[in-house]
């Protein structure tokens, strides 16, 4: 197929593809407010680009994005941008709003979906994918400042809202169900609509999908998913790490024909695809309208794609056809190959928990703890938190281990106040905590006096610059600490 021929260029023409993308982005946006301010029209190549353009976080672009959301045109990208993907993770705000232009929608986000299918079919030429339906999970959206035709919401909801109407003939659930806001109602309706269909493929975030599938198992009384969908063959998954969920999926789906394909799609763009089932790393997509740069985590200058090295941790910067310019996305990646450019996601530039799509960052944690202390008179000396991954009933929670210098009289009240504040300052955490469907109330364990110092001493890291990891996406540290908490 023609697209396979284009993808082959990723093997040998990575630099050319990326330089072409940069030229297109600069030429497209040269007459925008941002483009005029940063000399897009005079830029000849990458060296000029970095000379005239600063590195940005969301805070630097927030004011311009808010003007765009109010209907102003030609700010960061040509014309009026009507769609905004809402996500968490900023330091100063509960939510961030990522512009999704028409070009970005088609040539980044949908392009990634098309290539997911194309690469899967290349690897599985006897697939019967199109003989049945696709179960695609999505979020919800709402009006954007009440402007006509402008909406803000989960990226998945934006994709469903704009999908080709013909695609609705081969997908479940119905659009009205897919965009429901109440997840408790949505989960059961999705399960009821899907359990009578011939579903061959499923797509979504592992934690949310598992919750829907467990609901369907309860409704049908079946033990394994292939008893409901005998022709199911692939799960296209992304959003959070799949490793903690793999065993649960393999227990639920025992068919030897089942495949799993990881995607790296975010509100800011679609960046990578697992093109080889035997290789856990993903292929970096180089011709989507995303120009990449990389900042070494161990120090050093920001480099373009063609200057990266294998086995080195980099923070990723992107410039996109949605109007993000040299934007620090917050993820870190490590290249496993440079011919083609393949990588694994190695973490975040900040301490965080994102086991279930909640994107909890240290700033959220500090605000929550400060509030709970203020309300109870407690004082926190040290703390760490990590996820408790889903059990067979799709239940999960965050576990906090806190050493107090002044303990609250009522630990449960402290935990409740902390949980409430986290929901207030982080919309993704709030969504996952909704009605305790996916994320249960947090669990608080009181640490004995000196626990964290003992742990650091045991690891030879007491004193100096060594710090207790505040938030972790794995249980490695907290399990060690709990074992010492006697």
Coordinates of C-alpha atoms in Angstrom, one line a residue:
X1 CA 0.0 0.0 0.0
X2 CA 1.2 3.6 -0.7
X3 CA 1.5 4.4 3.0
X4 CA 3.9 1.6 3.7
X5 CA 6.2 3.0 1.0
X6 CA 6.1 6.4 2.8
X7 CA 6.8 4.7 6.2
X8 CA 9.8 3.1 4.7
X9 CA 11.4 6.5 4.4
X10 CA 11.5 6.6 8.3
X11 CA 14.3 4.0 7.9
X12 CA 16.7 6.2 6.0
X13 CA 15.4 9.8 5.6
X14 CA 14.6 10.9 9.1
X15 CA 16.5 14.1 8.9
X16 CA 15.0 15.1 5.5
X17 CA 11.4 14.3 6.8
X18 CA 11.9 16.5 9.9
X19 CA 13.5 19.4 8.0
X20 CA 10.5 19.3 5.6
X21 CA 8.1 19.4 8.5
X22 CA 9.8 22.4 10.0
X23 CA 9.8 24.2 6.7
X24 CA 6.0 23.6 6.3
X25 CA 5.2 24.7 9.9
X26 CA 7.2 27.9 9.6
X27 CA 5.8 28.7 6.1
X28 CA 2.2 28.0 7.3
X29 CA 2.5 30.2 10.4
X30 CA 4.7 33.0 9.2
X31 CA 1.8 35.5 9.1
X32 CA 0.4 34.7 12.5
X33 CA 1.1 36.9 15.5
X34 CA 3.6 34.4 16.9
X35 CA 5.2 33.9 13.5
X36 CA 5.7 37.6 12.9
X37 CA 7.1 38.2 16.4
X38 CA 9.6 35.3 15.9
X39 CA 10.8 36.0 12.4
X40 CA 9.3 32.9 10.8
X41 CA 9.5 34.5 7.3
X42 CA 13.2 35.0 7.5
X43 CA 14.2 31.6 9.0
X44 CA 16.2 29.5 6.5
X45 CA 16.8 26.4 8.6
X46 CA 17.0 24.8 12.1
X47 CA 19.9 27.0 13.2
X48 CA 17.8 30.2 12.6
X49 CA 14.8 28.6 14.2
X50 CA 16.4 28.1 17.6
X51 CA 18.1 31.5 17.3
X52 CA 14.8 33.4 17.1
X53 CA 12.5 31.1 19.1
X54 CA 12.5 30.4 22.8
X55 CA 11.6 27.2 24.6
X56 CA 8.1 27.3 25.9
X57 CA 6.1 25.6 28.6
X58 CA 2.3 25.9 28.8
X59 CA 2.6 28.9 31.1
X60 CA 4.4 30.9 28.4
X61 CA 1.7 30.2 25.8
X62 CA -1.3 30.2 28.1
X63 CA -2.3 33.8 27.5
X64 CA -2.2 33.4 23.7
X65 CA -4.2 30.1 23.9
X66 CA -6.8 31.8 26.0
X67 CA -7.2 34.6 23.4
X68 CA -7.6 31.9 20.8
X69 CA -10.3 30.2 23.0
X70 CA -12.1 33.5 23.0
X71 CA -12.3 33.5 19.2
X72 CA -9.2 35.5 18.1
X73 CA -7.6 34.4 14.8
X74 CA -4.1 34.0 13.6
X75 CA -2.4 33.9 17.0
X76 CA -0.4 30.7 17.2
X77 CA -1.7 29.1 14.1
X78 CA -3.5 30.5 11.0
X79 CA -7.2 31.1 11.2
X80 CA -9.5 30.3 14.1
X81 CA -8.9 27.1 16.1
X82 CA -12.2 25.7 17.4
X83 CA -11.2 22.7 19.4
X84 CA -9.2 22.5 22.6
X85 CA -8.1 19.3 24.3
X86 CA -8.3 19.6 28.1
X87 CA -5.7 17.9 30.3
X88 CA -3.9 18.3 33.6
X89 CA -0.4 18.6 34.7
X90 CA 0.4 22.3 34.8
X91 CA 1.9 23.9 37.8
X92 CA -0.4 27.0 38.1
X93 CA -3.8 25.8 36.8
X94 CA -6.2 22.9 37.3
X95 CA -6.3 22.2 33.6
X96 CA -4.4 23.1 30.4
X97 CA -6.2 23.6 27.1
X98 CA -4.2 22.4 24.0
X99 CA -5.3 23.8 20.7
X100 CA -6.3 21.2 18.1
X101 CA -6.4 22.8 14.6
X102 CA -8.1 21.2 11.6
X103 CA -4.8 20.4 10.1
X104 CA -3.5 18.9 13.4
X105 CA -6.7 16.9 13.8
X106 CA -6.3 15.3 10.3
X107 CA -2.5 15.2 9.8
X108 CA -1.4 14.4 13.4
X109 CA -4.2 12.7 15.4
X110 CA -6.1 10.8 12.7
X111 CA -2.9 10.1 10.8
X112 CA -1.7 8.2 13.9
X113 CA -4.9 6.2 14.0
X114 CA -4.7 5.3 10.3
X115 CA -1.0 4.2 10.6
X116 CA -1.8 2.1 13.7
X117 CA -4.2 0.0 11.6
X118 CA -1.8 0.0 8.6
X119 CA 1.1 -1.3 10.6
X120 CA -1.0 -3.8 12.4
X121 CA -2.2 -5.2 9.1
X122 CA 1.3 -5.3 7.7
X123 CA 2.3 -7.5 10.7
X124 CA -0.9 -9.6 10.6
X125 CA -1.7 -10.1 6.9
X126 CA -4.4 -12.7 7.7
X127 CA -6.3 -10.3 10.0
X128 CA -10.1 -10.2 10.0
X129 CA -10.1 -6.8 11.6
X130 CA -12.7 -5.3 9.2
X131 CA -15.1 -8.2 9.5
X132 CA -16.4 -6.8 12.8
X133 CA -16.7 -3.7 14.9
X134 CA -14.3 -1.5 16.8
X135 CA -14.9 -0.6 20.4
X136 CA -13.4 2.9 20.9
X137 CA -13.6 4.6 24.3
X138 CA -13.8 8.3 24.6
X139 CA -14.4 11.1 27.1
X140 CA -16.8 14.1 26.9
X141 CA -16.7 17.7 25.7
X142 CA -18.4 20.9 26.6
X143 CA -18.9 24.4 25.0
X144 CA -15.8 26.6 24.9
X145 CA -16.7 30.0 26.4
X146 CA -20.1 29.5 24.7
X147 CA -18.6 30.4 21.3
X148 CA -20.6 28.9 18.5
X149 CA -19.0 25.7 17.1
X150 CA -16.1 25.8 19.6
X151 CA -15.7 23.0 22.1
X152 CA -13.3 21.9 24.8
X153 CA -12.9 18.4 26.2
X154 CA -11.0 15.2 26.2
X155 CA -8.9 14.6 23.1
X156 CA -10.8 11.3 22.6
X157 CA -14.1 13.1 22.6
X158 CA -12.8 15.6 20.0
X159 CA -11.7 12.7 17.8
X160 CA -15.1 11.0 18.1
X161 CA -17.0 14.2 17.4
X162 CA -15.1 14.9 14.2
X163 CA -14.7 11.3 12.9
X164 CA -15.9 10.5 9.4
X165 CA -19.6 9.5 9.7
X166 CA -18.9 6.3 7.8
X167 CA -16.7 5.2 10.7
X168 CA -19.7 5.2 13.0
X169 CA -21.1 2.2 11.0
X170 CA -18.2 0.0 12.1
X171 CA -17.7 1.3 15.7
X172 CA -19.4 0.9 19.0
X173 CA -20.8 2.5 21.2
X174 CA -23.2 5.0 19.6
X175 CA -21.8 8.5 19.5
X176 CA -24.3 9.7 22.1
X177 CA -23.1 7.0 24.5
X178 CA -19.5 7.6 23.7
X179 CA -19.7 11.3 24.7
X180 CA -21.7 10.9 27.9
X181 CA -20.2 12.7 30.9
X182 CA -21.3 10.3 33.6
X183 CA -18.8 7.5 33.5
X184 CA -20.9 5.2 35.7
X185 CA -23.8 5.4 33.3
X186 CA -21.5 5.4 30.2
X187 CA -19.6 2.3 31.3
X188 CA -22.8 0.1 31.6
X189 CA -24.3 1.5 28.4
X190 CA -21.1 0.8 26.5
X191 CA -21.0 -2.7 27.9
X192 CA -24.6 -3.4 27.0
X193 CA -24.3 -2.0 23.5
X194 CA -21.0 -3.8 22.8
X195 CA -21.7 -7.2 24.2
X196 CA -24.1 -8.3 21.4
X197 CA -21.8 -7.0 18.6
X198 CA -19.0 -8.8 16.8
X199 CA -16.1 -6.7 18.1
X200 CA -12.7 -7.5 16.6
X201 CA -10.6 -4.6 18.0
X202 CA -10.7 -2.3 21.0
X203 CA -8.9 1.0 21.6
X204 CA -8.5 3.1 24.7
X205 CA -6.6 3.7 27.9
X206 CA -5.9 0.4 29.7
X207 CA -7.4 1.4 33.0
X208 CA -10.7 2.7 31.6
X209 CA -11.0 -0.2 29.1
X210 CA -10.5 -2.7 31.9
X211 CA -13.3 -1.1 33.9
X212 CA -15.7 -1.4 30.9
X213 CA -14.7 -5.0 30.2
X214 CA -15.2 -6.1 33.8
X215 CA -18.6 -4.5 33.8
X216 CA -19.4 -6.5 30.7
X217 CA -18.2 -9.7 32.3
X218 CA -20.6 -9.1 35.2
X219 CA -23.5 -8.4 32.9
X220 CA -22.9 -11.5 30.7
X221 CA -21.8 -13.9 33.5
X222 CA -18.9 -15.0 31.3
X223 CA -15.4 -15.7 32.5
X224 CA -13.3 -14.8 29.5
X225 CA -13.7 -12.1 26.9
X226 CA -13.5 -14.4 23.9
X227 CA -16.7 -16.0 25.1
X228 CA -18.4 -12.7 24.3
X229 CA -16.3 -11.6 21.4
X230 CA -14.8 -14.8 19.8
X231 CA -13.2 -12.8 17.0
X232 CA -11.4 -10.2 19.1
X233 CA -7.8 -9.9 17.9
X234 CA -6.2 -6.6 19.0
X235 CA -6.1 -3.9 21.7
X236 CA -4.7 -0.6 20.5
X237 CA -3.7 1.0 23.9
X238 CA -2.0 4.2 25.1
X239 CA -2.3 7.0 27.6
X240 CA -0.7 5.1 30.6
X241 CA 1.9 2.4 30.9
X242 CA 0.5 -1.0 30.0
X243 CA 2.8 -3.2 32.0
X244 CA 0.8 -3.0 35.3
X245 CA -2.3 -4.2 33.4
X246 CA -0.9 -6.8 31.1
X247 CA -1.4 -9.8 33.5
X248 CA -5.0 -8.8 34.1
X249 CA -5.7 -8.6 30.4
X250 CA -4.0 -11.9 29.7
X251 CA -6.2 -13.5 32.4
X252 CA -9.3 -11.9 30.9
X253 CA -8.4 -12.7 27.3
X254 CA -6.9 -16.2 26.9
X255 CA -7.1 -16.4 23.1
X256 CA -3.7 -17.1 21.5
X257 CA -4.8 -14.9 18.6
X258 CA -4.9 -11.7 20.8
X259 CA -2.5 -8.9 20.0
X260 CA -1.5 -5.7 21.8
X261 CA -0.2 -2.6 20.1
X262 CA 1.1 0.4 22.0
X263 CA 0.6 4.0 20.8
X264 CA 2.0 7.2 22.1
X265 CA -0.8 9.7 21.6
X266 CA -1.4 12.7 23.8
X267 CA -3.4 15.9 23.8
X268 CA -0.5 17.6 22.2
X269 CA -0.1 15.1 19.4
X270 CA 0.4 11.6 18.1
X271 CA 4.1 10.7 18.3
X272 CA 4.8 7.0 18.2
X273 CA 3.6 3.5 17.3
X274 CA 4.8 0.0 18.2
X275 CA 5.6 -1.2 14.7
X276 CA 7.1 -4.5 15.7
X277 CA 5.2 -6.8 18.1
X278 CA 8.5 -8.4 19.2
X279 CA 10.0 -5.0 20.1
X280 CA 8.5 -3.0 23.0
X281 CA 10.0 0.3 21.7
X282 CA 7.9 2.5 19.3
X283 CA 8.7 4.1 16.0
X284 CA 8.8 7.9 16.1
X285 CA 6.4 9.3 13.5
X286 CA 8.4 11.9 11.5
X287 CA 6.0 13.2 8.9
X288 CA 2.8 14.2 10.8
X289 CA 3.3 17.9 11.3
X290 CA 5.3 17.5 14.5
X291 CA 8.9 18.8 14.6
X292 CA 10.9 17.3 17.5
X293 CA 13.8 18.5 19.6
X294 CA 15.4 16.8 22.6
X295 CA 17.1 18.1 25.7
X296 CA 19.5 15.8 27.4
X297 CA 18.4 15.1 31.0
X298 CA 22.0 15.0 32.1
X299 CA 22.7 18.5 30.9
X300 CA 23.8 19.9 27.5
X301 CA 22.3 21.7 24.6
X302 CA 18.9 20.9 23.0
X303 CA 19.4 19.0 19.8
X304 CA 17.3 18.1 16.7
X305 CA 16.3 14.5 15.9
X306 CA 19.4 13.9 13.7
X307 CA 21.8 14.6 16.6
X308 CA 20.3 12.3 19.2
X309 CA 22.2 9.4 20.7
X310 CA 21.0 5.9 21.7
X311 CA 20.4 5.0 25.4
X312 CA 20.3 8.6 26.6
X313 CA 17.4 10.2 28.4
X314 CA 15.9 13.2 26.7
X315 CA 13.1 15.6 27.5
X316 CA 11.0 16.1 24.4
X317 CA 10.1 19.4 22.8
X318 CA 7.6 19.7 20.0
X319 CA 6.5 22.3 17.4
X320 CA 3.2 21.4 15.8
X321 CA 0.5 22.3 13.3
X322 CA -1.7 23.0 16.3
X323 CA 0.4 26.1 17.2
X324 CA 2.7 24.7 19.9
X325 CA 6.3 26.1 19.4
X326 CA 9.4 24.5 21.0
X327 CA 6.9 23.2 23.6
X328 CA 8.2 21.2 26.6
X329 CA 5.7 18.4 26.7
X330 CA 6.9 17.0 30.0
X331 CA 7.7 13.5 28.9
X332 CA 11.2 11.9 28.7
X333 CA 12.2 9.3 26.2
X334 CA 15.2 7.1 25.4
X335 CA 16.1 6.1 21.9
X336 CA 16.7 2.4 21.4
X337 CA 17.6 2.9 17.7
X338 CA 18.5 5.8 15.4
X339 CA 17.9 3.8 12.1
X340 CA 15.0 4.0 12.2
X341 CA 14.3 6.3 15.2
X342 CA 12.7 4.1 17.8
X343 CA 12.2 4.9 21.5
X344 CA 10.7 4.0 24.8
X345 CA 9.0 6.5 27.2
X346 CA 11.3 6.7 30.2
X347 CA 9.3 9.0 32.4
X348 CA 8.4 12.6 33.1
X349 CA 10.5 15.7 33.6
X350 CA 8.8 16.1 37.0
X351 CA 7.9 13.6 39.7
X352 CA 4.4 12.4 39.0
X353 CA 1.8 9.6 39.2
X354 CA 0.0 8.7 36.0
X355 CA -1.0 5.1 36.5
X356 CA -4.6 5.7 35.5
X357 CA -4.5 8.9 33.4
X358 CA -4.6 11.1 36.5
X359 CA -1.4 13.1 35.8
X360 CA -0.8 14.0 39.4
X361 CA 2.3 16.2 39.8
X362 CA 4.2 17.3 42.9
X363 CA 2.7 20.8 42.8
X364 CA -0.8 19.2 43.2
X365 CA 0.5 17.1 46.1
X366 CA 2.0 20.1 47.9
X367 CA -1.2 22.1 47.5
X368 CA -3.2 19.2 48.9
X369 CA -1.0 18.6 51.9
X370 CA -0.8 22.3 52.7
X371 CA -4.6 22.4 52.7
X372 CA -5.0 19.3 54.9
X373 CA -2.4 20.6 57.4
X374 CA -4.1 24.0 57.5
X375 CA -7.4 22.5 58.3
X376 CA -6.2 20.0 60.9
X377 CA -3.2 21.6 62.5
X378 CA -0.9 18.8 61.3
X379 CA 2.7 19.2 60.1
X380 CA 4.2 16.9 57.5
X381 CA 7.9 16.0 57.7
X382 CA 8.3 13.6 54.8
X383 CA 6.0 11.8 52.4
X384 CA 5.8 9.6 49.3
X385 CA 2.9 8.3 47.3
X386 CA 2.4 5.6 44.7
X387 CA -0.4 3.8 42.9
X388 CA -2.1 0.6 44.1
X389 CA -2.9 -1.0 40.7
X390 CA -6.3 -2.4 39.8
X391 CA -7.5 -5.6 41.3
X392 CA -9.8 -8.1 39.5
X393 CA -12.7 -5.8 40.2
X394 CA -11.0 -2.8 38.5
X395 CA -10.5 -1.1 41.8
X396 CA -7.4 1.1 42.4
X397 CA -6.2 3.9 44.6
X398 CA -3.2 6.1 45.6
X399 CA -1.3 5.1 48.7
X400 CA 0.3 7.8 50.7
X401 CA 3.0 7.2 53.3
X402 CA 3.4 10.3 55.5
X403 CA 5.8 11.0 58.4
X404 CA 4.3 13.8 60.5
X405 CA 6.2 16.1 62.8
X406 CA 2.8 16.8 64.3
X407 CA 0.2 14.2 63.5
X408 CA -3.5 15.1 63.0
X409 CA -5.9 13.9 65.6
X410 CA -8.0 12.1 62.9
X411 CA -5.9 10.5 60.1
X412 CA -9.0 9.7 58.1
X413 CA -10.1 13.3 58.1
X414 CA -6.7 14.4 56.9
X415 CA -6.9 11.8 54.1
X416 CA -10.3 13.0 53.1
X417 CA -9.2 16.7 53.0
X418 CA -6.1 15.8 51.0
X419 CA -8.2 13.8 48.5
X420 CA -10.7 16.6 48.1
X421 CA -8.0 19.2 47.5
X422 CA -6.3 17.0 44.9
X423 CA -9.6 16.8 43.0
X424 CA -10.0 20.6 43.2
X425 CA -6.6 21.3 41.7
X426 CA -6.3 18.5 39.2
X427 CA -9.2 17.9 36.7
X428 CA -7.8 14.5 35.5
X429 CA -7.6 13.2 39.1
X430 CA -11.1 14.5 39.7
X431 CA -12.4 12.6 36.7
X432 CA -10.8 9.4 37.8
X433 CA -12.2 9.8 41.3
X434 CA -15.7 10.4 40.0
X435 CA -18.1 8.2 42.0
X436 CA -15.1 6.0 43.0
X437 CA -15.6 4.3 39.6
X438 CA -11.9 4.0 38.5
X439 CA -10.0 5.5 41.4
X440 CA -11.0 4.8 45.0
X441 CA -10.4 7.3 47.9
X442 CA -6.7 7.6 48.7
X443 CA -5.2 5.4 51.5
X444 CA -3.0 7.1 54.1
X445 CA -0.4 5.2 56.1
X446 CA 1.3 6.9 59.0
X447 CA 5.1 6.4 59.0
X448 CA 7.0 5.9 62.2
X449 CA 9.5 8.5 63.3
X450 CA 12.7 8.4 61.4
X451 CA 11.4 6.0 58.7
X452 CA 12.5 8.0 55.7
X453 CA 16.0 8.7 57.1
X454 CA 16.4 5.0 57.9
X455 CA 15.5 4.1 54.3
X456 CA 17.9 6.7 52.8
X457 CA 20.6 5.5 55.2
X458 CA 20.0 1.9 54.1
X459 CA 20.5 2.9 50.5
X460 CA 23.6 4.9 51.3
X461 CA 21.9 8.1 50.3
X462 CA 21.4 9.9 53.7
X463 CA 22.3 13.6 53.5
X464 CA 23.7 15.6 50.6
X465 CA 21.5 16.2 47.6
X466 CA 19.6 12.9 48.0
X467 CA 15.8 13.3 48.4
X468 CA 12.8 11.2 49.1
X469 CA 10.9 10.6 45.9
X470 CA 7.6 12.4 46.4
X471 CA 5.5 10.7 43.7
X472 CA 6.3 7.6 41.8
X473 CA 4.5 5.7 39.0
X474 CA 5.8 2.4 40.4
X475 CA 5.7 0.8 43.9
X476 CA 9.4 0.1 44.1
X477 CA 10.2 2.8 46.7
X478 CA 7.0 2.7 48.7
X479 CA 7.1 -1.1 49.2
X480 CA 10.6 -0.8 50.6
X481 CA 9.5 1.9 53.0
X482 CA 6.4 0.0 54.1
X483 CA 8.5 -3.0 54.8
X484 CA 10.7 -0.8 57.1
X485 CA 7.7 0.8 58.8
X486 CA 7.7 -1.3 61.9

